[in-house]
PDB file of C-alpha atoms in Angstrom:
ATOM      1  CA  MET A   1       0.000   0.000   0.000  1.00  0.00           C
ATOM      2  CA  ASP A   2       1.464   3.323  -1.171  1.00  0.00           C
ATOM      3  CA  SER A   3       0.639   6.492   0.767  1.00  0.00           C
ATOM      4  CA  GLU A   4       0.604   8.393  -2.543  1.00  0.00           C
ATOM      5  CA  ASP A   5      -2.234   6.149  -3.713  1.00  0.00           C
ATOM      6  CA  LEU A   6      -4.138   6.989  -0.535  1.00  0.00           C
ATOM      7  CA  LYS A   7      -3.630  10.637  -1.430  1.00  0.00           C
ATOM      8  CA  LEU A   8      -5.203   9.978  -4.849  1.00  0.00           C
ATOM      9  CA  LEU A   9      -8.184   8.309  -3.193  1.00  0.00           C
ATOM     10  CA  LEU A  10      -8.618  11.292  -0.881  1.00  0.00           C
ATOM     11  CA  MET A  11      -8.388  13.721  -3.823  1.00  0.00           C
ATOM     12  CA  LEU A  12     -11.026  11.731  -5.716  1.00  0.00           C
ATOM     13  CA  ASP A  13     -13.318  11.936  -2.699  1.00  0.00           C
ATOM     14  CA  GLU A  14     -12.802  15.728  -2.523  1.00  0.00           C
ATOM     15  CA  ARG A  15     -12.879  16.565  -6.258  1.00  0.00           C
ATOM     16  CA  GLY A  16     -15.366  14.063  -7.617  1.00  0.00           C
ATOM     17  CA  SER A  17     -13.690  12.915 -10.856  1.00  0.00           C
ATOM     18  CA  LEU A  18     -10.512  11.271 -12.103  1.00  0.00           C
ATOM     19  CA  SER A  19      -9.794  14.176 -14.449  1.00  0.00           C
ATOM     20  CA  ALA A  20      -9.996  16.669 -11.559  1.00  0.00           C
ATOM     21  CA  VAL A  21      -7.427  14.547  -9.701  1.00  0.00           C
ATOM     22  CA  ALA A  22      -5.130  14.070 -12.696  1.00  0.00           C
ATOM     23  CA  LYS A  23      -4.953  17.658 -13.987  1.00  0.00           C
ATOM     24  CA  PRO A  24      -3.190  19.422 -11.072  1.00  0.00           C
ATOM     25  CA  LEU A  25      -0.770  16.489 -10.729  1.00  0.00           C
ATOM     26  CA  GLY A  26       0.157  16.492 -14.414  1.00  0.00           C
ATOM     27  CA  LEU A  27      -0.792  12.807 -14.736  1.00  0.00           C
ATOM     28  CA  ALA A  28      -2.964  10.916 -17.216  1.00  0.00           C
ATOM     29  CA  VAL A  29      -6.423   9.807 -16.103  1.00  0.00           C
ATOM     30  CA  SER A  30      -5.445   6.239 -17.005  1.00  0.00           C
ATOM     31  CA  THR A  31      -2.489   6.467 -14.604  1.00  0.00           C
ATOM     32  CA  ILE A  32      -4.735   7.602 -11.751  1.00  0.00           C
ATOM     33  CA  ALA A  33      -7.215   4.798 -12.503  1.00  0.00           C
ATOM     34  CA  ARG A  34      -4.456   2.170 -12.608  1.00  0.00           C
ATOM     35  CA  ARG A  35      -2.991   3.283  -9.293  1.00  0.00           C
ATOM     36  CA  LEU A  36      -6.395   3.267  -7.596  1.00  0.00           C
ATOM     37  CA  GLU A  37      -7.024  -0.230  -8.934  1.00  0.00           C
ATOM     38  CA  GLY A  38      -3.720  -1.258  -7.370  1.00  0.00           C
ATOM     39  CA  LEU A  39      -4.881   0.220  -4.053  1.00  0.00           C
ATOM     40  CA  GLU A  40      -8.098  -1.808  -4.272  1.00  0.00           C
ATOM     41  CA  THR A  41      -6.029  -4.939  -4.810  1.00  0.00           C
ATOM     42  CA  ALA A  42      -3.684  -4.138  -1.931  1.00  0.00           C
ATOM     43  CA  LEU A  43      -6.574  -3.544   0.477  1.00  0.00           C
ATOM     44  CA  GLY A  44      -8.829  -6.299  -0.850  1.00  0.00           C
ATOM     45  CA  LEU A  45     -11.736  -3.851  -1.038  1.00  0.00           C
ATOM     46  CA  ARG A  46     -13.878  -2.383  -3.798  1.00  0.00           C
ATOM     47  CA  LEU A  47     -13.218   1.324  -3.363  1.00  0.00           C
ATOM     48  CA  LEU A  48     -14.572   2.721  -6.638  1.00  0.00           C
ATOM     49  CA  ASP A  49     -18.006   2.642  -8.195  1.00  0.00           C
ATOM     50  CA  ARG A  50     -17.373   2.803 -11.940  1.00  0.00           C
ATOM     51  CA  ARG A  51     -20.333   4.152 -13.911  1.00  0.00           C
ATOM     52  CA  ALA A  52     -20.933   5.393 -17.427  1.00  0.00           C
ATOM     53  CA  ASN A  53     -21.025   8.993 -16.175  1.00  0.00           C
ATOM     54  CA  GLY A  54     -17.861   8.741 -14.088  1.00  0.00           C
ATOM     55  CA  VAL A  55     -16.230   7.189 -11.041  1.00  0.00           C
ATOM     56  CA  ARG A  56     -17.396   7.607  -7.465  1.00  0.00           C
ATOM     57  CA  LEU A  57     -16.263   6.175  -4.159  1.00  0.00           C
ATOM     58  CA  THR A  58     -18.121   3.263  -2.635  1.00  0.00           C
ATOM     59  CA  ALA A  59     -19.084   3.313   1.032  1.00  0.00           C
ATOM     60  CA  ASP A  60     -15.862   1.407   1.773  1.00  0.00           C
ATOM     61  CA  GLY A  61     -13.927   3.857  -0.373  1.00  0.00           C
ATOM     62  CA  SER A  62     -15.313   6.842   1.538  1.00  0.00           C
ATOM     63  CA  ARG A  63     -14.450   5.192   4.845  1.00  0.00           C
ATOM     64  CA  ILE A  64     -10.858   4.486   3.762  1.00  0.00           C
ATOM     65  CA  ALA A  65     -10.518   8.047   2.405  1.00  0.00           C
ATOM     66  CA  ALA A  66     -11.607   9.458   5.766  1.00  0.00           C
ATOM     67  CA  LEU A  67      -9.070   7.280   7.573  1.00  0.00           C
ATOM     68  CA  ALA A  68      -6.357   8.249   5.078  1.00  0.00           C
ATOM     69  CA  ALA A  69      -6.813  12.018   5.503  1.00  0.00           C
ATOM     70  CA  PRO A  70      -4.638  12.369   8.655  1.00  0.00           C
ATOM     71  CA  LEU A  71      -1.928  10.169   7.107  1.00  0.00           C
ATOM     72  CA  VAL A  72      -1.841  12.220   3.910  1.00  0.00           C
ATOM     73  CA  GLU A  73      -1.638  15.457   5.902  1.00  0.00           C
ATOM     74  CA  GLN A  74       1.170  14.071   8.070  1.00  0.00           C
ATOM     75  CA  ALA A  75       3.143  13.079   4.974  1.00  0.00           C
ATOM     76  CA  ALA A  76       2.686  16.595   3.582  1.00  0.00           C
ATOM     77  CA  GLN A  77       3.817  18.082   6.910  1.00  0.00           C
ATOM     78  CA  ILE A  78       6.967  15.974   6.792  1.00  0.00           C
ATOM     79  CA  GLY A  79       7.708  17.242   3.280  1.00  0.00           C
ATOM     80  CA  ARG A  80       7.178  20.867   4.312  1.00  0.00           C
ATOM     81  CA  ALA A  81       9.278  20.435   7.455  1.00  0.00           C
ATOM     82  CA  ALA A  82      12.092  18.836   5.472  1.00  0.00           C
ATOM     83  CA  ALA A  83      12.026  21.724   3.015  1.00  0.00           C
ATOM     84  CA  ALA A  84      12.144  24.231   5.869  1.00  0.00           C
ATOM     85  CA  LEU A  85      15.003  22.422   7.636  1.00  0.00           C
ATOM     86  CA  GLY A  86      17.023  22.050   4.461  1.00  0.00           C
ATOM     87  CA  ALA A  87      16.659  25.582   3.160  1.00  0.00           C
ATOM     88  CA  SER A  88      19.433  28.010   4.066  1.00  0.00           C
ATOM     89  CA  SER A  89      19.329  30.479   1.180  1.00  0.00           C
ATOM     90  CA  ALA A  90      17.060  31.849  -1.515  1.00  0.00           C
ATOM     91  CA  ALA A  91      18.448  29.207  -3.873  1.00  0.00           C
ATOM     92  CA  GLY A  92      15.978  26.400  -4.447  1.00  0.00           C
ATOM     93  CA  SER A  93      12.752  25.890  -6.320  1.00  0.00           C
ATOM     94  CA  VAL A  94       9.253  27.306  -5.944  1.00  0.00           C
ATOM     95  CA  THR A  95       6.069  26.182  -7.688  1.00  0.00           C
ATOM     96  CA  ILE A  96       3.532  28.962  -8.304  1.00  0.00           C
ATOM     97  CA  SER A  97      -0.046  28.321  -9.370  1.00  0.00           C
ATOM     98  CA  ALA A  98      -2.003  31.173 -10.974  1.00  0.00           C
ATOM     99  CA  THR A  99      -4.486  31.861 -13.730  1.00  0.00           C
ATOM    100  CA  ASP A 100      -3.238  31.692 -17.308  1.00  0.00           C
ATOM    101  CA  LEU A 101      -3.345  35.462 -17.767  1.00  0.00           C
ATOM    102  CA  ILE A 102      -1.385  36.169 -14.587  1.00  0.00           C
ATOM    103  CA  VAL A 103       1.270  33.650 -15.632  1.00  0.00           C
ATOM    104  CA  THR A 104       1.616  34.864 -19.230  1.00  0.00           C
ATOM    105  CA  GLU A 105       1.055  38.606 -18.866  1.00  0.00           C
ATOM    106  CA  ILE A 106       2.416  39.441 -15.409  1.00  0.00           C
ATOM    107  CA  LEU A 107       4.788  36.787 -14.048  1.00  0.00           C
ATOM    108  CA  ALA A 108       6.534  35.534 -17.170  1.00  0.00           C
ATOM    109  CA  PRO A 109       7.516  39.038 -18.402  1.00  0.00           C
ATOM    110  CA  ALA A 110       8.860  39.800 -14.908  1.00  0.00           C
ATOM    111  CA  LEU A 111      11.261  36.827 -14.775  1.00  0.00           C
ATOM    112  CA  PRO A 112      14.370  38.983 -15.446  1.00  0.00           C
ATOM    113  CA  MET A 113      13.439  40.958 -12.328  1.00  0.00           C
ATOM    114  CA  LEU A 114      13.217  37.708 -10.343  1.00  0.00           C
ATOM    115  CA  TRP A 115      16.698  36.592 -11.281  1.00  0.00           C
ATOM    116  CA  GLN A 116      18.091  39.993 -10.387  1.00  0.00           C
ATOM    117  CA  MET A 117      16.507  39.618  -6.946  1.00  0.00           C
ATOM    118  CA  ALA A 118      17.250  35.891  -6.433  1.00  0.00           C
ATOM    119  CA  PRO A 119      19.673  34.555  -9.059  1.00  0.00           C
ATOM    120  CA  GLY A 120      19.642  30.961  -7.788  1.00  0.00           C
ATOM    121  CA  LEU A 121      15.890  30.509  -7.653  1.00  0.00           C
ATOM    122  CA  CYS A 122      14.209  28.037 -10.015  1.00  0.00           C
ATOM    123  CA  VAL A 123      10.499  28.678 -10.606  1.00  0.00           C
ATOM    124  CA  THR A 124       7.742  26.455 -11.954  1.00  0.00           C
ATOM    125  CA  LEU A 125       4.799  28.498 -13.239  1.00  0.00           C
ATOM    126  CA  ARG A 126       1.560  26.527 -13.467  1.00  0.00           C
ATOM    127  CA  PRO A 127      -1.332  28.227 -15.301  1.00  0.00           C
ATOM    128  CA  GLN A 128      -4.311  26.730 -13.480  1.00  0.00           C
ATOM    129  CA  GLY A 129      -7.797  28.096 -13.034  1.00  0.00           C
ATOM    130  CA  GLU A 130      -8.855  25.646 -10.375  1.00  0.00           C
ATOM    131  CA  VAL A 131      -7.888  25.933  -6.717  1.00  0.00           C
ATOM    132  CA  VAL A 132      -4.911  23.725  -5.835  1.00  0.00           C
ATOM    133  CA  SER A 133      -4.095  22.215  -2.460  1.00  0.00           C
ATOM    134  CA  LEU A 134      -1.123  23.911  -0.829  1.00  0.00           C
ATOM    135  CA  ALA A 135      -1.348  21.467   2.075  1.00  0.00           C
ATOM    136  CA  ALA A 136      -0.807  18.564  -0.340  1.00  0.00           C
ATOM    137  CA  ARG A 137       2.174  20.369  -1.951  1.00  0.00           C
ATOM    138  CA  GLU A 138       0.446  20.732  -5.340  1.00  0.00           C
ATOM    139  CA  ALA A 139       2.031  24.195  -5.307  1.00  0.00           C
ATOM    140  CA  ASP A 140       4.080  26.292  -2.892  1.00  0.00           C
ATOM    141  CA  ILE A 141       2.378  29.597  -3.705  1.00  0.00           C
ATOM    142  CA  ALA A 142      -1.015  30.249  -5.263  1.00  0.00           C
ATOM    143  CA  LEU A 143      -2.455  33.469  -6.668  1.00  0.00           C
ATOM    144  CA  ARG A 144      -6.237  33.527  -6.565  1.00  0.00           C
ATOM    145  CA  MET A 145      -9.101  35.947  -7.148  1.00  0.00           C
ATOM    146  CA  SER A 146     -11.004  34.997  -3.993  1.00  0.00           C
ATOM    147  CA  ARG A 147      -9.774  34.348  -0.476  1.00  0.00           C
ATOM    148  CA  PRO A 148     -10.051  30.659   0.451  1.00  0.00           C
ATOM    149  CA  GLU A 149     -10.894  29.330   3.893  1.00  0.00           C
ATOM    150  CA  GLY A 150      -8.331  27.420   5.926  1.00  0.00           C
ATOM    151  CA  ALA A 151      -6.396  28.076   9.124  1.00  0.00           C
ATOM    152  CA  SER A 152      -3.249  26.499   7.627  1.00  0.00           C
ATOM    153  CA  LEU A 153      -2.987  29.175   4.898  1.00  0.00           C
ATOM    154  CA  ILE A 154      -1.424  32.624   4.994  1.00  0.00           C
ATOM    155  CA  ALA A 155      -3.448  34.879   2.677  1.00  0.00           C
ATOM    156  CA  ARG A 156      -2.077  38.271   1.678  1.00  0.00           C
ATOM    157  CA  ARG A 157      -4.032  40.738  -0.450  1.00  0.00           C
ATOM    158  CA  ILE A 158      -1.355  42.093  -2.771  1.00  0.00           C
ATOM    159  CA  PHE A 159      -3.221  43.949  -5.502  1.00  0.00           C
ATOM    160  CA  GLU A 160      -6.560  45.138  -6.853  1.00  0.00           C
ATOM    161  CA  ILE A 161      -7.294  45.020 -10.570  1.00  0.00           C
ATOM    162  CA  ASP A 162      -9.886  47.480 -11.873  1.00  0.00           C
ATOM    163  CA  LEU A 163     -12.567  46.015 -14.133  1.00  0.00           C
ATOM    164  CA  GLY A 164     -14.939  47.510 -16.654  1.00  0.00           C
ATOM    165  CA  CYS A 165     -16.973  46.732 -19.749  1.00  0.00           C
ATOM    166  CA  PHE A 166     -15.316  46.926 -23.147  1.00  0.00           C
ATOM    167  CA  ALA A 167     -16.216  46.406 -26.796  1.00  0.00           C
ATOM    168  CA  SER A 168     -14.416  46.425 -30.126  1.00  0.00           C
ATOM    169  CA  ALA A 169     -14.923  49.110 -32.746  1.00  0.00           C
ATOM    170  CA  GLY A 170     -16.339  46.431 -35.014  1.00  0.00           C
ATOM    171  CA  TYR A 171     -19.024  45.472 -32.520  1.00  0.00           C
ATOM    172  CA  LEU A 172     -19.971  49.083 -31.852  1.00  0.00           C
ATOM    173  CA  ALA A 173     -20.239  49.782 -35.602  1.00  0.00           C
ATOM    174  CA  GLY A 174     -20.141  53.531 -35.056  1.00  0.00           C
ATOM    175  CA  ARG A 175     -22.500  53.590 -32.090  1.00  0.00           C
ATOM    176  CA  ASP A 176     -21.670  55.868 -29.173  1.00  0.00           C
ATOM    177  CA  PRO A 177     -20.651  53.623 -26.211  1.00  0.00           C
ATOM    178  CA  ALA A 178     -22.378  56.036 -23.814  1.00  0.00           C
ATOM    179  CA  SER A 179     -25.723  55.505 -25.580  1.00  0.00           C
ATOM    180  CA  LEU A 180     -25.782  51.716 -25.176  1.00  0.00           C
ATOM    181  CA  ARG A 181     -28.230  49.885 -22.934  1.00  0.00           C
ATOM    182  CA  LEU A 182     -26.262  46.876 -21.726  1.00  0.00           C
ATOM    183  CA  GLU A 183     -29.411  44.855 -21.147  1.00  0.00           C
ATOM    184  CA  ASP A 184     -30.008  44.994 -24.920  1.00  0.00           C
ATOM    185  CA  GLU A 185     -26.471  43.863 -25.804  1.00  0.00           C
ATOM    186  CA  ARG A 186     -24.596  40.555 -25.707  1.00  0.00           C
ATOM    187  CA  LEU A 187     -22.667  40.452 -22.436  1.00  0.00           C
ATOM    188  CA  LEU A 188     -19.554  38.288 -22.021  1.00  0.00           C
ATOM    189  CA  ILE A 189     -18.625  37.595 -18.395  1.00  0.00           C
ATOM    190  CA  TYR A 190     -16.692  35.326 -16.065  1.00  0.00           C
ATOM    191  CA  ASP A 191     -18.123  32.088 -14.727  1.00  0.00           C
ATOM    192  CA  ASP A 192     -17.700  30.874 -11.142  1.00  0.00           C
ATOM    193  CA  SER A 193     -14.391  29.032 -11.754  1.00  0.00           C
ATOM    194  CA  TYR A 194     -12.647  31.409  -9.338  1.00  0.00           C
ATOM    195  CA  GLY A 195     -15.304  31.071  -6.663  1.00  0.00           C
ATOM    196  CA  PRO A 196     -17.718  33.771  -5.446  1.00  0.00           C
ATOM    197  CA  ILE A 197     -16.140  36.736  -7.250  1.00  0.00           C
ATOM    198  CA  ALA A 198     -17.738  40.160  -6.877  1.00  0.00           C
ATOM    199  CA  GLU A 199     -18.285  40.600 -10.628  1.00  0.00           C
ATOM    200  CA  LEU A 200     -21.017  37.961 -10.608  1.00  0.00           C
ATOM    201  CA  ASP A 201     -22.911  39.866  -7.917  1.00  0.00           C
ATOM    202  CA  TRP A 202     -22.438  43.051  -9.961  1.00  0.00           C
ATOM    203  CA  VAL A 203     -24.090  41.463 -13.010  1.00  0.00           C
ATOM    204  CA  ALA A 204     -27.150  40.582 -10.918  1.00  0.00           C
ATOM    205  CA  LYS A 205     -27.327  43.958  -9.164  1.00  0.00           C
ATOM    206  CA  ALA A 206     -27.059  45.789 -12.485  1.00  0.00           C
ATOM    207  CA  GLY A 207     -29.982  43.744 -13.847  1.00  0.00           C
ATOM    208  CA  LEU A 208     -27.890  42.256 -16.648  1.00  0.00           C
ATOM    209  CA  THR A 209     -28.319  38.517 -16.068  1.00  0.00           C
ATOM    210  CA  SER A 210     -30.651  38.125 -19.037  1.00  0.00           C
ATOM    211  CA  ALA A 211     -28.093  39.812 -21.330  1.00  0.00           C
ATOM    212  CA  VAL A 212     -25.344  37.273 -20.609  1.00  0.00           C
ATOM    213  CA  ALA A 213     -24.384  35.385 -23.773  1.00  0.00           C
ATOM    214  CA  LEU A 214     -21.067  33.861 -22.640  1.00  0.00           C
ATOM    215  CA  ARG A 215     -19.590  32.695 -19.365  1.00  0.00           C
ATOM    216  CA  THR A 216     -15.979  31.536 -19.135  1.00  0.00           C
ATOM    217  CA  GLY A 217     -13.184  31.297 -16.604  1.00  0.00           C
ATOM    218  CA  SER A 218     -10.612  32.463 -19.166  1.00  0.00           C
ATOM    219  CA  THR A 219      -9.705  36.144 -19.417  1.00  0.00           C
ATOM    220  CA  ARG A 220      -7.871  35.395 -22.649  1.00  0.00           C
ATOM    221  CA  ALA A 221     -11.047  33.899 -24.119  1.00  0.00           C
ATOM    222  CA  LEU A 222     -13.004  37.012 -23.115  1.00  0.00           C
ATOM    223  CA  LEU A 223     -10.370  39.245 -24.719  1.00  0.00           C
ATOM    224  CA  GLN A 224     -10.293  37.294 -27.964  1.00  0.00           C
ATOM    225  CA  ALA A 225     -14.082  37.067 -28.172  1.00  0.00           C
ATOM    226  CA  THR A 226     -14.376  40.827 -27.611  1.00  0.00           C
ATOM    227  CA  GLU A 227     -11.713  41.616 -30.208  1.00  0.00           C
ATOM    228  CA  ALA A 228     -13.640  39.418 -32.665  1.00  0.00           C
ATOM    229  CA  GLY A 229     -16.791  41.498 -32.084  1.00  0.00           C
ATOM    230  CA  ALA A 230     -18.740  38.852 -30.150  1.00  0.00           C
ATOM    231  CA  GLY A 231     -20.138  41.282 -27.592  1.00  0.00           C
ATOM    232  CA  ILE A 232     -19.373  43.561 -24.658  1.00  0.00           C
ATOM    233  CA  ALA A 233     -17.096  41.926 -22.101  1.00  0.00           C
ATOM    234  CA  LEU A 234     -16.361  42.434 -18.441  1.00  0.00           C
ATOM    235  CA  LEU A 235     -12.552  42.676 -18.419  1.00  0.00           C
ATOM    236  CA  PRO A 236      -9.554  43.808 -16.355  1.00  0.00           C
ATOM    237  CA  VAL A 237      -8.888  47.401 -17.414  1.00  0.00           C
ATOM    238  CA  PRO A 238      -5.117  47.124 -18.070  1.00  0.00           C
ATOM    239  CA  PHE A 239      -5.501  44.197 -20.477  1.00  0.00           C
ATOM    240  CA  ALA A 240      -8.541  45.615 -22.254  1.00  0.00           C
ATOM    241  CA  GLN A 241      -6.731  48.918 -22.806  1.00  0.00           C
ATOM    242  CA  ALA A 242      -3.618  47.120 -24.047  1.00  0.00           C
ATOM    243  CA  ALA A 243      -5.790  45.294 -26.586  1.00  0.00           C
ATOM    244  CA  GLY A 244      -7.173  48.591 -27.903  1.00  0.00           C
ATOM    245  CA  LEU A 245     -10.742  47.916 -26.796  1.00  0.00           C
ATOM    246  CA  ILE A 246     -13.228  50.716 -26.165  1.00  0.00           C
ATOM    247  CA  ALA A 247     -14.605  51.337 -22.666  1.00  0.00           C
ATOM    248  CA  VAL A 248     -18.381  51.340 -22.222  1.00  0.00           C
ATOM    249  CA  PRO A 249     -19.563  53.767 -19.498  1.00  0.00           C
ATOM    250  CA  LEU A 250     -21.424  52.135 -16.622  1.00  0.00           C
ATOM    251  CA  ALA A 251     -24.094  53.509 -14.319  1.00  0.00           C
ATOM    252  CA  LEU A 252     -22.986  51.066 -11.602  1.00  0.00           C
ATOM    253  CA  ALA A 253     -19.216  50.661 -11.252  1.00  0.00           C
ATOM    254  CA  VAL A 254     -17.752  47.158 -11.223  1.00  0.00           C
ATOM    255  CA  PRO A 255     -15.948  46.437  -7.949  1.00  0.00           C
ATOM    256  CA  PRO A 256     -12.189  45.888  -8.326  1.00  0.00           C
ATOM    257  CA  ARG A 257     -10.948  42.324  -8.183  1.00  0.00           C
ATOM    258  CA  PRO A 258      -8.516  41.550  -5.334  1.00  0.00           C
ATOM    259  CA  VAL A 259      -5.524  39.300  -5.960  1.00  0.00           C
ATOM    260  CA  TRP A 260      -4.650  37.023  -3.031  1.00  0.00           C
ATOM    261  CA  LEU A 261      -1.206  35.518  -2.517  1.00  0.00           C
ATOM    262  CA  LEU A 262      -1.504  32.224  -0.610  1.00  0.00           C
ATOM    263  CA  THR A 263       1.164  30.169   1.131  1.00  0.00           C
ATOM    264  CA  HIS A 264       1.035  27.357   3.651  1.00  0.00           C
ATOM    265  CA  ARG A 265       2.068  28.408   7.155  1.00  0.00           C
ATOM    266  CA  ASP A 266       4.735  25.708   7.400  1.00  0.00           C
ATOM    267  CA  ILE A 267       6.868  27.109   4.560  1.00  0.00           C
ATOM    268  CA  ARG A 268       6.135  30.834   4.704  1.00  0.00           C
ATOM    269  CA  ARG A 269       9.511  31.710   6.252  1.00  0.00           C
ATOM    270  CA  LEU A 270      11.655  29.779   3.742  1.00  0.00           C
ATOM    271  CA  PRO A 271      14.081  32.158   2.012  1.00  0.00           C
ATOM    272  CA  ALA A 272      12.995  30.888  -1.417  1.00  0.00           C
ATOM    273  CA  ILE A 273       9.331  31.514  -0.607  1.00  0.00           C
ATOM    274  CA  ARG A 274      10.028  34.979   0.763  1.00  0.00           C
ATOM    275  CA  ALA A 275      12.085  35.845  -2.313  1.00  0.00           C
ATOM    276  CA  ALA A 276       9.222  34.683  -4.544  1.00  0.00           C
ATOM    277  CA  HIS A 277       6.750  36.766  -2.505  1.00  0.00           C
ATOM    278  CA  ARG A 278       8.831  39.907  -3.007  1.00  0.00           C
ATOM    279  CA  TRP A 279       9.125  39.228  -6.732  1.00  0.00           C
ATOM    280  CA  ILE A 280       5.385  38.619  -7.207  1.00  0.00           C
ATOM    281  CA  ALA A 281       4.507  41.847  -5.375  1.00  0.00           C
ATOM    282  CA  ALA A 282       6.992  43.760  -7.538  1.00  0.00           C
ATOM    283  CA  ALA A 283       5.604  42.180 -10.726  1.00  0.00           C
ATOM    284  CA  PHE A 284       2.086  43.353  -9.877  1.00  0.00           C
ATOM    285  CA  ALA A 285       3.324  46.805  -8.880  1.00  0.00           C
ATOM    286  CA  ALA A 286       4.909  47.102 -12.342  1.00  0.00           C
ATOM    287  CA  LEU A 287       1.456  46.515 -13.855  1.00  0.00           C
ATOM    288  CA  VAL A 288       0.174  49.901 -12.695  1.00  0.00           C
ATOM    289  CA  PRO A 289       1.841  52.120 -15.331  1.00  0.00           C
ATOM    290  CA  ARG A 290       0.897  49.595 -18.020  1.00  0.00           C
TER     291      ARG A 290
END
């Protein structure tokens, strides 16, 4: 019996599908399935209920997952403690999970700044929309749009990104943006991939729910759809302006989106983690003039 396989069982219980387990680990679904089958064999129990619409845990599987949770957490604590005990400088490696746009438009262009600040640091940038488990070491640092719950996490609000509604010149077709009634237009907005973000409440309060024609968790998809003339999109102001899109005046302002920097308590004082924190804050600060 492999403790890593118990971790997979616990993740399946929490996330509900093999694909949701495989994606953050960078593994194939078939690999996850094979390892869970091996766990069933080792324990002599049927842990998975395999159906046409997916895989779920049996009653025995749920019981074993509950028993495995403390063991998986202890193994993660050992890994974090070993990293803390072995770290004596900013040299090392840090895995950062963030949305695709943050990785490609903010962090990646700021890498020269990182290596000026911490030349020996190796960084893994993972563009992920879903929330990863810092306790399970799926990442060392996560950047998220909503503050998660959890006493084991240190959450720091490092930035606020202004949002607004934007359209392309092609979509407007000569119309004055100030004359538009958004409820009569096609509205392109975020879905709930990032959790309970304030923009979704804004759509409801502004009476625009019926105008929504697209929901997506991808800012890049919203940008490209807007540039193609698909509709009026709710977008971060810096990226919409950089794309040459036209602002649409709003009667009710969209609340700014906070960016939260998350780290597990056990590793927050590691020199590599602290160096990465300083770099991330500087990368977002550099976004302001852009």
